Amino acid sequence: MKKSLLFFALVFASYGIVNGQTANSSSVSGVVKEATGQTVKGATIKITHIPSGQVVRGSADAEGKFQILNLQAGGPYKVEVTYIGEAPVIFDNITLKAGEPFNLNPIFAENSSTNLDEVVVVGHGVIDIAVGRKTPIAVSTIHKQDLEEKVGAQDITSALANTPSVYITGQAKGFGESSMTTRGFDQSNTAFLLNGQPINGMDNGSVYWSNWSGLTDIASLVQIQRGLGASKLAISSVGGTVNYVTQSTAMKEGGFIRTTVGNDMFMKATLGYNTGLMKSGFAVSAMFTQWSGNGYMDHTEGAGQSYFLSVGYKANEKHNFNFMVTGAPQWHNQGYTSKLSNYLQYGKRYNDNYKDVNGVMMNPQKNFYHKPVANLNWDWTINDRSSLSTVVYASLAAGGGQGLRSDKFNKGGYLAADVNNHQWFGVVSNYNNKLSENLNFNIGFDARDYKGTHYRKLVDPLSNQDGVVLGGNINFPELPLVTETYSTNPWKAFASKPDARENRLSWDYNQYIRYAGLFGQLEYAKNGFTAFFQGSLSEQQNIRKDYFQYTPGNEKSKSVNNLGYNTKGGVSYTIGQHTIFGNAGYYSRQPYQNNIFMNYANDINENAVNEKILGLEAGYKFASTYLDVNVNVYRTTWENRVTGSSRLATDKDVAKYNPTNDPAILLAGQYIYTTNYGVKQDHKGAELDVAARPFQGLTLTGFASIGDWKYDGKVTAVERNDNRVELGREEVDLTGEHVGNAAQTTYGIGAKYVVFKGFSVDGNYRSYDHLYSSRHRTEVIDDKKVGRVMELPSFNLLDAGMSYQVRLNDKNSMSFRVNMNNVLNKFYISEATSSNVTTDVNNTWNGIDTSNFVLIGQGRTWNASVKFTF
């Protein structure tokens, strides 16, 4: 016991008293299997002592085995065994004898129904997990073992690569730089939730995966609900909703050590430990990870840590509490798109950002961030028909992006970081009442308070040896010299900051967003028929305070208040193994604050009205012991959109926007940011996913999606430089043009085969077609400016892996995993930020003008891991 507690102290600063098996107690153990005889990993075992109502939970390991210790002798006990996709197996009236283990071997029956809620030990009411054949939506679920095995050294977005209508790109830019689109909508318009807590940025909806590198280690499942989704919250689920459910506090003592290595010097080490349920009623789980690597693209080095602490407490049979805190401080150098000709000349790892900076070759583009997140879940079982679930959460963030900067007030370039700090607090609460055996009612609220702080801080003056001149701030006309420099170490991000406003360069403003919403849902289920209706109403307040462009007393903008709402409903009907479903919904969504205030000032954009989204969907599901099939069709229309993109300036851009070659305006190789106002999109398509189990040990999977995603109407395109100064604007007609940055046609097949006990091999093959550039070119047709996008070449990818697990004894096991991604080392374009065309065939590659700015996807990569469980 002392050794266990010492190890736990090394993993995380916490302590606990660990129970051991005694002669006066008993245990329940066994192996969970499917009707086919295949063992079931991850099944949940719930044991209830009927006289006292005390509940103990555990789970089956990778071989389906479970053992729950320290149970009071006597009884009677009730044992419930549940797993996603199976009906519960229940044992009643079990009596335990002191000192004698009780053996059970649960077997799930054929044609069982999904019971996904059992994965969620806390937060039942606020974590909206869809149940397979009961919830009338399109859904895919990835479990913990698949996350551990297949993600490897990649971002957690890669876990969803083998699902319909999902496209992932950007990983080659650096650690945590991936982005994901769902049904053609970018991730700012896909809702991401962590244990029921929204994690999309409140100012612009963005998600930066470098801040969530620890999710791979702590998630017990990831579920993507394409389209409207099952969430009751008024969230940005236009493309879909992705739920990340972290592992709950483990009720059994134990831990693990895992080491991962990979290409380009990637190294990662993870330690985890659980105290198990202690006599005090508390249980503690903790995890710590350290990682580093050189990155696939040249000069995209990075390093970081992640931490996780979960404390569970069962006050009594009615009240459960769980406190969690997690974070992933990191830094990494960044890559970006480059001319296709550069990749063809220098190779797929080429990085445009590597350059001479004040006589030193370096990559000045660097991201650093630390975003600790904490939440407290409270589950209150009021009675056998009603319950209340509440999560209170907080997110504090500090960091930003470093780059080589220049302006008209300083002769030479300097290193500075654009800081994006925030303080975000919120609460979500849901009351559930089972009105009858067939009717269920939910009502709740969602409140959020957000403050974002934005400025530029000096990192290194470089050739400006005495410091950097602060210019442009209306409150400092004397142009003071900024000499203080600040760190880009993520652990110092909260402290290393310019508190004095005269040390803040280029801009200095705060964003304030307050949000309050009410939601309700009614569900009906009887004799295979299910129906739900959901509605929500929300009010959002936006205020901006600018200390750079406005004098004291005038820095506060007008308050902009927007009312939003959504409503959605769906029905499904199941006959035996067949289910048909349909759903529809309408959203009136408030615009993001970045779109409400124009020109990075307090000017209010009168055109920033609520975005209108209409979603329609229908589907068919078939589920059996040997085969599962899901087919979906959908249509989503979206009006009043605001979209954005960025690219590197070319010589043509400089000639257009900076004919005097003023370095403060624009130079070749600097960033240009484009914002499109008034966008309307129409997305429709069909999806298929299949899973087959022809015989024990073999699983075959497949998916396909065909989309038709197009723009409709005119947009106003505004371009700005790196200092947020407007360069120009134009009105462009995009009617009929394809939506870019996501493959509209995808399909894939996969297989996993258990060669012998503990050893398996697997592989996935994916194909991508009808992929278009994210930025249009402008042509003049019949005196009208028309936008045209470029279609990129199709490509195919093959991934493979193998796993081996050996059980050393009853408590210890070793597992090994090897992954190889892009096995065939394909050279392919994963995204493009321009749409140039040429008639010179000598300057093309697969029909693409080599002057286009593109991103080449990662070539062959690999990783291997070893895990010791104790």
XYZ file of N, CA, C and O in Angstrom, residues 376-469:
376
model
N -16.979 20.756 -12.263
C -17.550 20.022 -11.141
C -18.921 19.513 -11.553
O -19.808 20.298 -11.887
N -19.080 18.194 -11.576
C -20.357 17.565 -11.914
C -21.076 17.130 -10.644
O -20.462 16.548 -9.740
N -22.346 17.417 -10.599
C -23.197 16.989 -9.472
C -24.417 16.290 -10.051
O -25.171 16.869 -10.819
N -24.595 15.035 -9.676
C -25.766 14.257 -10.074
C -26.629 14.010 -8.841
O -26.165 13.414 -7.854
N -27.855 14.453 -8.891
C -28.789 14.325 -7.770
C -29.976 13.471 -8.231
O -30.742 13.886 -9.103
N -30.089 12.291 -7.666
C -31.250 11.438 -7.918
C -32.334 11.841 -6.935
O -32.300 11.472 -5.756
N -33.290 12.611 -7.407
C -34.321 13.159 -6.523
C -35.250 12.050 -6.050
O -35.556 11.917 -4.870
N -35.702 11.245 -7.007
C -36.496 10.059 -6.696
C -36.377 9.112 -7.883
O -35.552 9.335 -8.771
N -37.201 8.070 -7.876
C -37.036 7.078 -8.933
C -37.521 7.571 -10.296
O -37.343 6.881 -11.307
N -38.105 8.777 -10.342
C -38.592 9.303 -11.613
C -37.918 10.607 -12.031
O -38.070 11.029 -13.193
N -37.216 11.244 -11.163
C -36.646 12.553 -11.506
C -35.215 12.678 -11.002
O -34.818 12.058 -10.016
N -34.445 13.491 -11.699
C -33.049 13.716 -11.333
C -32.614 15.086 -11.833
O -33.233 15.679 -12.727
N -31.534 15.567 -11.262
C -30.954 16.853 -11.647
C -29.460 16.667 -11.847
O -28.767 16.137 -10.972
N -28.960 17.077 -13.015
C -27.526 17.012 -13.309
C -27.023 18.413 -13.601
O -27.631 19.141 -14.393
N -25.901 18.767 -12.972
C -25.340 20.107 -13.117
C -23.837 20.025 -13.285
O -23.180 19.247 -12.604
N -23.308 20.823 -14.197
C -21.863 20.970 -14.327
C -21.522 22.454 -14.251
O -22.115 23.278 -14.948
N -20.609 22.781 -13.360
C -20.061 24.139 -13.239
C -18.634 24.078 -13.751
O -17.870 23.199 -13.342
N -18.265 24.977 -14.647
C -16.952 24.863 -15.259
C -16.242 26.203 -15.354
O -16.866 27.274 -15.285
N -14.930 26.128 -15.517
C -14.096 27.319 -15.680
C -12.969 26.997 -16.644
O -12.426 25.890 -16.637
N -12.629 27.962 -17.471
C -11.511 27.832 -18.404
C -10.702 29.113 -18.352
O -11.215 30.197 -18.624
N -9.439 28.981 -17.973
C -8.512 30.117 -17.951
C -7.422 29.843 -18.967
O -6.858 28.751 -18.995
N -7.115 30.810 -19.807
C -6.170 30.560 -20.896
C -5.217 31.733 -21.055
O -5.599 32.896 -20.881
N -3.966 31.404 -21.393
C -2.956 32.432 -21.651
C -2.000 31.917 -22.717
O -1.590 30.757 -22.692
N -1.635 32.785 -23.641
C -0.701 32.417 -24.692
C -1.049 33.107 -25.985
O -1.857 34.047 -26.025
N -0.438 32.648 -27.070
C -0.709 33.271 -28.362
C 0.219 32.754 -29.434
O 0.776 31.661 -29.332
N 0.400 33.575 -30.469
C 1.219 33.185 -31.608
C 2.313 34.189 -31.887
O 2.047 35.380 -32.080
N 3.551 33.708 -31.900
C 4.698 34.571 -32.187
C 4.948 34.627 -33.687
O 4.744 33.657 -34.418
N 5.428 35.788 -34.158
C 5.791 35.932 -35.556
C 6.772 37.070 -35.750
O 7.047 37.847 -34.831
N 7.323 37.156 -36.953
C 8.214 38.257 -37.314
C 7.347 39.424 -37.750
O 6.617 39.333 -38.740
N 7.409 40.547 -37.032
C 6.528 41.683 -37.277
C 7.307 42.868 -37.831
O 8.521 42.994 -37.623
N 6.579 43.762 -38.503
C 7.154 45.018 -38.982
C 6.053 46.056 -39.051
O 4.874 45.713 -39.202
N 6.395 47.328 -38.901
C 5.431 48.412 -39.032
C 6.186 49.693 -39.393
O 7.417 49.719 -39.412
N 5.451 50.730 -39.689
C 6.051 51.968 -40.181
C 6.799 52.749 -39.102
O 7.512 53.699 -39.415
N 6.654 52.346 -37.834
C 7.304 53.084 -36.753
C 8.681 52.528 -36.409
O 9.413 53.122 -35.630
N 9.036 51.368 -36.980
C 10.306 50.722 -36.666
C 11.019 50.343 -37.962
O 10.403 49.834 -38.904
N 12.322 50.589 -37.999
C 13.104 50.380 -39.219
C 13.242 48.898 -39.555
O 13.194 48.511 -40.711
N 13.468 48.090 -38.574
C 13.683 46.663 -38.811
C 12.573 45.816 -38.229
O 11.680 46.296 -37.520
N 12.614 44.506 -38.541
C 11.635 43.585 -38.010
C 11.923 43.232 -36.561
O 13.037 43.432 -36.046
N 10.916 42.685 -35.883
C 11.077 42.271 -34.488
C 10.154 41.097 -34.232
O 9.167 40.875 -34.955
N 10.467 40.313 -33.211
C 9.631 39.191 -32.818
C 8.611 39.652 -31.786
O 8.984 40.256 -30.767
N 7.346 39.383 -32.063
C 6.288 39.743 -31.121
C 5.216 38.665 -31.169
O 5.065 37.949 -32.166
N 4.471 38.545 -30.089
C 3.431 37.527 -29.979
C 2.068 38.181 -29.866
O 1.881 39.108 -29.071
N 1.119 37.706 -30.672
C -0.266 38.146 -30.585
C -0.946 37.321 -29.498
O -1.120 36.108 -29.636
N -1.313 37.981 -28.416
C -1.800 37.306 -27.213
C -3.329 37.208 -27.246
O -4.025 38.175 -27.575
N -3.831 36.028 -26.912
C -5.277 35.783 -26.835
C -5.577 35.063 -25.520
O -5.640 33.833 -25.472
N -5.722 35.830 -24.464
C -6.028 35.265 -23.147
C -7.537 35.300 -22.912
O -8.246 36.119 -23.494
N -8.002 34.415 -22.043
C -9.415 34.508 -21.693
C -9.704 33.961 -20.303
O -8.926 33.178 -19.746
N -10.829 34.407 -19.764
C -11.412 33.864 -18.542
C -12.859 33.517 -18.886
O -13.632 34.375 -19.290
N -13.199 32.254 -18.694
C -14.517 31.769 -19.132
C -15.110 30.934 -18.009
O -14.522 29.946 -17.564
N -16.301 31.313 -17.560
C -17.002 30.591 -16.505
C -18.409 30.244 -16.994
O -19.029 31.017 -17.739
N -18.901 29.092 -16.584
C -20.219 28.699 -17.044
C -20.854 27.637 -16.178
O -20.204 27.012 -15.334
N -22.140 27.429 -16.399
C -22.884 26.392 -15.700
C -23.962 25.862 -16.647
O -24.588 26.623 -17.386
N -24.128 24.549 -16.644
C -25.193 23.890 -17.390
C -25.929 22.980 -16.410
O -25.294 22.209 -15.685
N -27.235 23.078 -16.390
C -28.016 22.257 -15.465
C -29.234 21.719 -16.193
O -29.883 22.436 -16.971
N -29.539 20.448 -15.954
C -30.656 19.786 -16.626
C -31.480 18.983 -15.617
O -30.947 18.176 -14.860
N -32.771 19.246 -15.632
C -33.711 18.497 -14.793
C -34.446 17.502 -15.670
O -34.981 17.844 -16.733
N -34.471 16.251 -15.236
C -35.126 15.187 -15.987
C -36.257 14.592 -15.160
O -36.079 14.298 -13.980
N -37.402 14.423 -15.818
C -38.538 13.829 -15.131
C -39.180 12.791 -16.033
O -39.534 13.080 -17.186
N -39.310 11.581 -15.525
C -39.970 10.515 -16.259
C -41.464 10.618 -15.982
O -41.972 10.136 -14.960
N -42.184 11.289 -16.897
C -43.597 11.573 -16.676
C -44.431 10.298 -16.664
O -45.446 10.220 -15.964
N -44.002 9.334 -17.472
C -44.682 8.044 -17.500
C -43.689 7.013 -17.999
O -42.521 7.322 -18.235
N -44.161 5.794 -18.177
C -43.266 4.754 -18.658
C -42.761 5.051 -20.057
O -41.713 4.571 -20.470
N -43.488 5.878 -20.793
C -43.138 6.139 -22.187
C -42.717 7.580 -22.465
O -42.239 7.868 -23.554
N -42.922 8.466 -21.510
C -42.708 9.889 -21.769
C -41.669 10.450 -20.810
O -41.771 10.263 -19.593
N -40.674 11.142 -21.389
C -39.583 11.707 -20.600
C -39.456 13.195 -20.915
O -39.524 13.603 -22.081
N -39.260 14.010 -19.861
C -39.208 15.463 -20.022
C -37.912 16.010 -19.433
O -37.490 15.606 -18.352
N -37.268 16.925 -20.180
C -36.063 17.599 -19.711
C -36.231 19.109 -19.829
O -36.806 19.599 -20.803
N -35.715 19.832 -18.845
C -35.663 21.279 -18.917
C -34.403 21.743 -18.202
O -33.970 21.118 -17.219
N -33.786 22.793 -18.709
C -32.551 23.236 -18.079
C -32.106 24.596 -18.567
O -32.792 25.257 -19.358
N -30.943 25.007 -18.093
C -30.392 26.300 -18.499
C -28.900 26.195 -18.738
O -28.228 25.270 -18.255
N -28.379 27.147 -19.488
C -26.971 27.206 -19.878
C -26.543 28.663 -19.778
O -27.079 29.520 -20.492
N -25.611 28.970 -18.887
C -25.147 30.344 -18.695
C -23.629 30.407 -18.824
O -22.926 29.523 -18.326
N -23.120 31.445 -19.501
C -21.686 31.590 -19.725
C -21.277 33.052 -19.585
O -22.024 33.952 -19.971
N -20.087 33.257 -19.059
C -19.520 34.603 -18.942
C -18.075 34.543 -19.431
O -17.273 33.752 -18.913
N -17.747 35.380 -20.407
C -16.459 35.285 -21.091
C -15.807 36.650 -21.182
O -16.453 37.647 -21.522
N -14.514 36.694 -20.877
C -13.706 37.895 -21.088
C -12.448 37.493 -21.846
O -11.678 36.657 -21.394
N -12.252 38.090 -23.014
C -11.057 37.849 -23.808
C -10.166 39.074 -23.809
O -10.657 40.195 -23.960
N -8.875 38.870 -23.631
C -7.903 39.966 -23.612
C -6.930 39.782 -24.764
O -6.324 38.717 -24.900
N -6.763 40.842 -25.584
C -5.983 40.722 -26.814
C -5.020 41.903 -26.963
O -5.439 43.059 -26.875
N -3.760 41.587 -27.203
C -2.738 42.605 -27.464
C -1.526 41.916 -28.072
O -1.483 40.689 -28.199
N -0.555 42.698 -28.447
C 0.694 42.151 -28.983
C 1.813 42.492 -28.009
O 1.940 43.638 -27.575
N 2.631 41.483 -27.649
C 3.722 41.716 -26.698
C 5.065 41.457 -27.370
O 5.191 40.605 -28.252
N 6.063 42.205 -26.941
C 7.403 42.112 -27.522
C 8.137 40.887 -26.976
O 8.166 40.651 -25.768
N 8.731 40.112 -27.879
C 9.522 38.946 -27.492
C 11.010 39.216 -27.666
O 11.820 38.936 -26.789
N 11.379 39.798 -28.810
C 12.786 40.110 -29.085
C 12.821 41.266 -30.085
O 12.278 41.147 -31.190
N 13.487 42.394 -29.735
C 13.531 43.544 -30.658
C 14.429 43.319 -31.870
O 14.391 44.107 -32.815
N 15.280 42.288 -31.851
C 16.194 41.966 -32.944
C 17.070 43.162 -33.297
O 17.809 43.654 -32.460
N 16.970 43.662 -34.540
C 17.847 44.759 -34.970
C 17.501 46.077 -34.298
O 18.318 47.016 -34.296
N 16.304 46.180 -33.750
C 15.929 47.389 -32.995
C 16.474 47.253 -31.575
O 15.736 47.026 -30.614
N 17.784 47.391 -31.439
C 18.467 46.993 -30.207
C 17.978 47.740 -28.968
O 17.956 47.190 -27.873
N 17.596 48.987 -29.139
C 17.169 49.766 -27.974
C 15.731 49.491 -27.573
O 15.301 49.861 -26.486
N 14.981 48.846 -28.447
C 13.583 48.562 -28.177
C 12.741 48.815 -29.407
O 13.246 49.121 -30.488
N 11.442 48.696 -29.249
C 10.497 48.871 -30.347
C 9.581 50.052 -30.031
O 9.076 50.184 -28.917
N 9.371 50.901 -31.035
C 8.535 52.081 -30.851
C 7.062 51.676 -30.836
O 6.602 50.913 -31.700
